C-alpha atoms as an extended CHARMM CRD file, in Angstrom:
* protein
*
       135  EXT
         1         1  MET       CA             45.9700000000      -93.2970000000      -25.7460000000  PROA      1               0.0000000000
         2         2  THR       CA             47.3180000000      -94.6810000000      -22.5400000000  PROA      2               0.0000000000
         3         3  ARG       CA             45.2440000000      -94.3480000000      -19.9060000000  PROA      3               0.0000000000
         4         4  LYS       CA             47.0510000000      -94.5830000000      -16.1790000000  PROA      4               0.0000000000
         5         5  ARG       CA             45.7560000000      -97.5600000000      -14.2420000000  PROA      5               0.0000000000
         6         6  PRO       CA             44.1200000000      -96.2280000000      -10.7310000000  PROA      6               0.0000000000
         7         7  PHE       CA             44.3790000000      -99.3560000000       -9.0880000000  PROA      7               0.0000000000
         8         8  LEU       CA             48.1180000000      -99.9260000000       -9.8790000000  PROA      8               0.0000000000
         9         9  ALA       CA             48.7050000000      -96.9020000000       -8.5840000000  PROA      9               0.0000000000
        10        10  GLY       CA             47.5200000000      -98.3280000000       -5.4450000000  PROA      10              0.0000000000
        11        11  LEU       CA             49.6350000000     -100.8880000000       -5.3260000000  PROA      11              0.0000000000
        12        12  LEU       CA             52.1200000000      -99.2800000000       -6.4980000000  PROA      12              0.0000000000
        13        13  ALA       CA             52.2750000000      -97.4940000000       -3.3290000000  PROA      13              0.0000000000
        14        14  LEU       CA             51.4820000000      -99.3300000000       -1.3600000000  PROA      14              0.0000000000
        15        15  LEU       CA             55.3430000000     -101.4730000000       -2.0790000000  PROA      15              0.0000000000
        16        16  TYR       CA             56.7910000000      -97.9420000000       -1.1580000000  PROA      16              0.0000000000
        17        17  PRO       CA             54.8260000000      -94.1380000000       -0.6070000000  PROA      17              0.0000000000
        18        18  GLY       CA             55.7890000000      -92.1090000000       -3.9710000000  PROA      18              0.0000000000
        19        19  LEU       CA             56.4270000000      -95.2070000000       -6.8580000000  PROA      19              0.0000000000
        20        20  GLY       CA             52.5140000000      -94.9460000000       -7.5360000000  PROA      20              0.0000000000
        21        21  HSD       CA             53.1090000000      -91.3180000000       -8.2360000000  PROA      21              0.0000000000
        22        22  ILE       CA             56.3340000000      -91.8940000000      -10.5850000000  PROA      22              0.0000000000
        23        23  TYR       CA             54.0870000000      -94.0990000000      -12.8620000000  PROA      23              0.0000000000
        24        24  LEU       CA             51.1140000000      -91.4660000000      -12.6890000000  PROA      24              0.0000000000
        25        25  ARG       CA             54.5230000000      -89.6850000000      -13.4990000000  PROA      25              0.0000000000
        26        26  ALA       CA             53.0430000000      -86.7690000000      -11.1060000000  PROA      26              0.0000000000
        27        27  TRP       CA             57.1490000000      -86.5710000000      -10.6690000000  PROA      27              0.0000000000
        28        28  LYS       CA             56.7140000000      -83.7330000000       -7.1150000000  PROA      28              0.0000000000
        29        29  ARG       CA             54.4880000000      -85.4310000000       -5.4680000000  PROA      29              0.0000000000
        30        30  ALA       CA             56.4850000000      -88.6050000000       -5.5780000000  PROA      30              0.0000000000
        31        31  LEU       CA             59.6730000000      -87.3330000000       -4.2780000000  PROA      31              0.0000000000
        32        32  GLY       CA             57.0950000000      -85.8560000000       -1.2090000000  PROA      32              0.0000000000
        33        33  TRP       CA             56.0840000000      -88.8050000000       -0.7740000000  PROA      33              0.0000000000
        34        34  PHE       CA             59.9260000000      -90.4620000000       -0.3090000000  PROA      34              0.0000000000
        35        35  VAL       CA             60.7980000000      -87.3660000000        1.9050000000  PROA      35              0.0000000000
        36        36  LEU       CA             57.6700000000      -88.4550000000        4.1470000000  PROA      36              0.0000000000
        37        37  ALA       CA             58.1940000000      -91.3540000000        4.0360000000  PROA      37              0.0000000000
        38        38  ILE       CA             61.7070000000      -91.2460000000        4.9390000000  PROA      38              0.0000000000
        39        39  ALA       CA             61.2010000000      -88.4380000000        7.3950000000  PROA      39              0.0000000000
        40        40  THR       CA             58.9990000000      -91.0780000000        9.3240000000  PROA      40              0.0000000000
        41        41  VAL       CA             61.3420000000      -93.4720000000        9.8120000000  PROA      41              0.0000000000
        42        42  ALA       CA             63.2640000000      -90.8010000000       10.9390000000  PROA      42              0.0000000000
        43        43  LEU       CA             61.1820000000      -89.2140000000       13.2680000000  PROA      43              0.0000000000
        44        44  VAL       CA             59.1030000000      -91.9550000000       15.0040000000  PROA      44              0.0000000000
        45        45  ILE       CA             61.3920000000      -95.2830000000       14.7390000000  PROA      45              0.0000000000
        46        46  PRO       CA             64.0010000000      -95.1820000000       17.3480000000  PROA      46              0.0000000000
        47        47  SER       CA             67.0400000000      -94.7450000000       16.6740000000  PROA      47              0.0000000000
        48        48  GLU       CA             67.8700000000      -98.8640000000       18.3590000000  PROA      48              0.0000000000
        49        49  VAL       CA             65.8120000000     -100.6170000000       16.1280000000  PROA      49              0.0000000000
        50        50  ILE       CA             67.2710000000      -98.5780000000       13.2630000000  PROA      50              0.0000000000
        51        51  GLU       CA             70.7030000000     -100.1300000000       14.0360000000  PROA      51              0.0000000000
        52        52  ARG       CA             69.5600000000     -103.4240000000       14.3860000000  PROA      52              0.0000000000
        53        53  VAL       CA             69.3920000000     -102.9860000000       10.3680000000  PROA      53              0.0000000000
        54        54  ASP       CA             72.0730000000     -104.4610000000        7.8980000000  PROA      54              0.0000000000
        55        55  PRO       CA             72.0840000000     -102.1300000000        4.9320000000  PROA      55              0.0000000000
        56        56  LEU       CA             73.1800000000     -105.1070000000        2.5530000000  PROA      56              0.0000000000
        57        57  ASP       CA             70.2130000000     -107.6800000000        4.0280000000  PROA      57              0.0000000000
        58        58  SER       CA             66.6970000000     -107.6240000000        1.4220000000  PROA      58              0.0000000000
        59        59  PRO       CA             64.6990000000     -105.6090000000        1.3910000000  PROA      59              0.0000000000
        60        60  PHE       CA             61.8480000000     -107.8040000000        3.6440000000  PROA      60              0.0000000000
        61        61  THR       CA             64.7280000000     -109.4820000000        5.9760000000  PROA      61              0.0000000000
        62        62  VAL       CA             65.2760000000     -105.2810000000        7.3870000000  PROA      62              0.0000000000
        63        63  SER       CA             61.1210000000     -105.2310000000        7.4250000000  PROA      63              0.0000000000
        64        64  GLU       CA             60.9790000000     -108.1470000000        9.2340000000  PROA      64              0.0000000000
        65        65  THR       CA             63.4550000000     -106.7180000000       11.7800000000  PROA      65              0.0000000000
        66        66  VAL       CA             61.2610000000     -103.0380000000       12.5520000000  PROA      66              0.0000000000
        67        67  VAL       CA             58.1870000000     -104.9060000000       12.4760000000  PROA      67              0.0000000000
        68        68  SER       CA             59.3310000000     -106.8380000000       14.8180000000  PROA      68              0.0000000000
        69        69  ALA       CA             61.4290000000     -104.6550000000       16.9660000000  PROA      69              0.0000000000
        70        70  ALA       CA             59.5210000000     -101.3660000000       16.4550000000  PROA      70              0.0000000000
        71        71  SER       CA             56.2530000000     -101.1140000000       19.1740000000  PROA      71              0.0000000000
        72        72  ALA       CA             52.5360000000     -101.4540000000       17.5950000000  PROA      72              0.0000000000
        73        73  GLY       CA             51.9660000000      -96.7250000000       17.9780000000  PROA      73              0.0000000000
        74        74  GLU       CA             55.3320000000      -96.3080000000       15.9000000000  PROA      74              0.0000000000
        75        75  LEU       CA             54.2100000000      -98.6490000000       13.0230000000  PROA      75              0.0000000000
        76        76  SER       CA             50.7520000000      -96.9290000000       12.9560000000  PROA      76              0.0000000000
        77        77  ALA       CA             52.9150000000      -93.9860000000       11.9510000000  PROA      77              0.0000000000
        78        78  LEU       CA             54.4940000000      -95.6840000000        8.7950000000  PROA      78              0.0000000000
        79        79  PHE       CA             50.8130000000      -96.8970000000        8.3630000000  PROA      79              0.0000000000
        80        80  VAL       CA             49.7220000000      -94.1000000000        7.9600000000  PROA      80              0.0000000000
        81        81  VAL       CA             52.1150000000      -92.5030000000        5.5100000000  PROA      81              0.0000000000
        82        82  VAL       CA             51.9950000000      -95.5480000000        3.3490000000  PROA      82              0.0000000000
        83        83  GLY       CA             47.1620000000      -95.4610000000        3.3250000000  PROA      83              0.0000000000
        84        84  PHE       CA             46.6780000000      -91.6230000000        2.3870000000  PROA      84              0.0000000000
        85        85  SER       CA             50.2560000000      -92.4320000000       -0.0610000000  PROA      85              0.0000000000
        86        86  VAL       CA             47.7030000000      -95.1190000000       -1.2660000000  PROA      86              0.0000000000
        87        87  ALA       CA             44.8850000000      -93.1340000000       -1.1260000000  PROA      87              0.0000000000
        88        88  ASP       CA             45.9100000000      -90.2690000000       -2.9600000000  PROA      88              0.0000000000
        89        89  ALA       CA             47.4460000000      -92.1050000000       -6.3510000000  PROA      89              0.0000000000
        90        90  TYR       CA             44.6160000000      -93.7640000000       -6.0820000000  PROA      90              0.0000000000
        91        91  LEU       CA             41.8310000000      -90.8880000000       -6.5410000000  PROA      91              0.0000000000
        92        92  LEU       CA             44.6800000000      -88.8250000000       -8.5470000000  PROA      92              0.0000000000
        93        93  ALA       CA             44.7420000000      -92.2410000000      -11.2380000000  PROA      93              0.0000000000
        94        94  ARG       CA             40.9010000000      -91.7460000000      -11.5550000000  PROA      94              0.0000000000
        95        95  ARG       CA             40.8510000000      -87.5540000000      -11.9480000000  PROA      95              0.0000000000
        96        96  ARG       CA             43.6060000000      -88.2920000000      -15.0000000000  PROA      96              0.0000000000
        97        97  GLN       CA             41.6840000000      -91.5360000000      -15.9610000000  PROA      97              0.0000000000
        98        98  THR       CA             38.3250000000      -89.1860000000      -16.5780000000  PROA      98              0.0000000000
        99        99  GLY       CA             40.6250000000      -86.7890000000      -18.1620000000  PROA      99              0.0000000000
       100       100  GLN       CA             39.5860000000      -83.7760000000      -15.7830000000  PROA      100             0.0000000000
       101       101  THR       CA             39.8790000000      -82.7150000000      -12.5050000000  PROA      101             0.0000000000
       102       102  ALA       CA             37.4230000000      -81.4460000000       -9.7850000000  PROA      102             0.0000000000
       103       103  GLY       CA             36.7900000000      -77.3860000000      -10.9040000000  PROA      103             0.0000000000
       104       104  GLU       CA             38.7910000000      -77.3210000000      -13.7690000000  PROA      104             0.0000000000
       105       105  SER       CA             38.4600000000      -76.7230000000      -17.6670000000  PROA      105             0.0000000000
       106       106  THR       CA             39.0370000000      -79.5030000000      -20.2480000000  PROA      106             0.0000000000
       107       107  ASP       CA             40.8580000000      -77.9130000000      -21.8640000000  PROA      107             0.0000000000
       108       108  ARG       CA             43.6370000000      -80.2670000000      -20.5100000000  PROA      108             0.0000000000
       109       109  CYS       CA             46.1940000000      -83.5180000000      -21.4730000000  PROA      109             0.0000000000
       110       110  PRO       CA             44.3180000000      -85.9500000000      -19.8600000000  PROA      110             0.0000000000
       111       111  ASN       CA             47.6490000000      -88.2550000000      -19.3810000000  PROA      111             0.0000000000
       112       112  CYS       CA             49.1760000000      -85.4040000000      -17.9150000000  PROA      112             0.0000000000
       113       113  SER       CA             46.5040000000      -82.6030000000      -16.7720000000  PROA      113             0.0000000000
       114       114  LYS       CA             48.7070000000      -79.6240000000      -17.8850000000  PROA      114             0.0000000000
       115       115  GLU       CA             46.9900000000      -76.8890000000      -19.6030000000  PROA      115             0.0000000000
       116       116  LEU       CA             46.4450000000      -77.1740000000      -23.3810000000  PROA      116             0.0000000000
       117       117  GLU       CA             46.1780000000      -74.3620000000      -26.4560000000  PROA      117             0.0000000000
       118       118  ASP       CA             43.4640000000      -74.6840000000      -28.5550000000  PROA      118             0.0000000000
       119       119  ASP       CA             44.1170000000      -76.9890000000      -32.0940000000  PROA      119             0.0000000000
       120       120  LEU       CA             47.1600000000      -79.3690000000      -31.3370000000  PROA      120             0.0000000000
       121       121  GLU       CA             47.1570000000      -82.6220000000      -32.3010000000  PROA      121             0.0000000000
       122       122  PHE       CA             49.7350000000      -83.6700000000      -28.7260000000  PROA      122             0.0000000000
       123       123  CYS       CA             50.5650000000      -82.5690000000      -25.5300000000  PROA      123             0.0000000000
       124       124  PRO       CA             53.1790000000      -80.1280000000      -25.9220000000  PROA      124             0.0000000000
       125       125  TRP       CA             54.3690000000      -81.6600000000      -21.9930000000  PROA      125             0.0000000000
       126       126  CYS       CA             54.1800000000      -85.0910000000      -22.0540000000  PROA      126             0.0000000000
       127       127  ALA       CA             53.5410000000      -85.5380000000      -25.8060000000  PROA      127             0.0000000000
       128       128  THR       CA             50.3680000000      -87.8640000000      -25.4890000000  PROA      128             0.0000000000
       129       129  GLU       CA             48.5090000000      -88.2380000000      -29.1110000000  PROA      129             0.0000000000
       130       130  LEU       CA             45.4100000000      -86.0780000000      -28.4420000000  PROA      130             0.0000000000
       131       131  GLU       CA             42.2090000000      -88.1200000000      -29.9520000000  PROA      131             0.0000000000
       132       132  GLU       CA             40.8370000000      -84.0200000000      -31.2010000000  PROA      132             0.0000000000
       133       133  ALA       CA             41.4740000000      -80.7830000000      -30.7730000000  PROA      133             0.0000000000
       134       134  THR       CA             40.3730000000      -79.2330000000      -28.3350000000  PROA      134             0.0000000000
       135       135  ASP       CA             38.1360000000      -76.3950000000      -28.4880000000  PROA      135             0.0000000000
């Protein structure tokens, strides 16, 4: 049974909000973090800064351009989104590592956290083999 590493999930979310959630196969959360990051850039970073960015440049050049042209207040909004995404991915991976979220029954898949029926040898949602049948 594969266990997702919380540190890796957090590191991926640090690269771009939502990547850690893709690693965890939390598709809706990943989409939510992607949309939130894009909306934050669109709403917080001035259009003059965005117009300076060449779409054909490498991501590192784009980052340098935005960081050098944006104010500290504008960048802090991006850092908050990235920080919450990292924390969410890390904590989600930790909860899944224990096989259960707070207040839930133990009849859940340790990988995807979906509910399981009794006496299954694998999760019908993510095809993870279960060590023993659930009781």
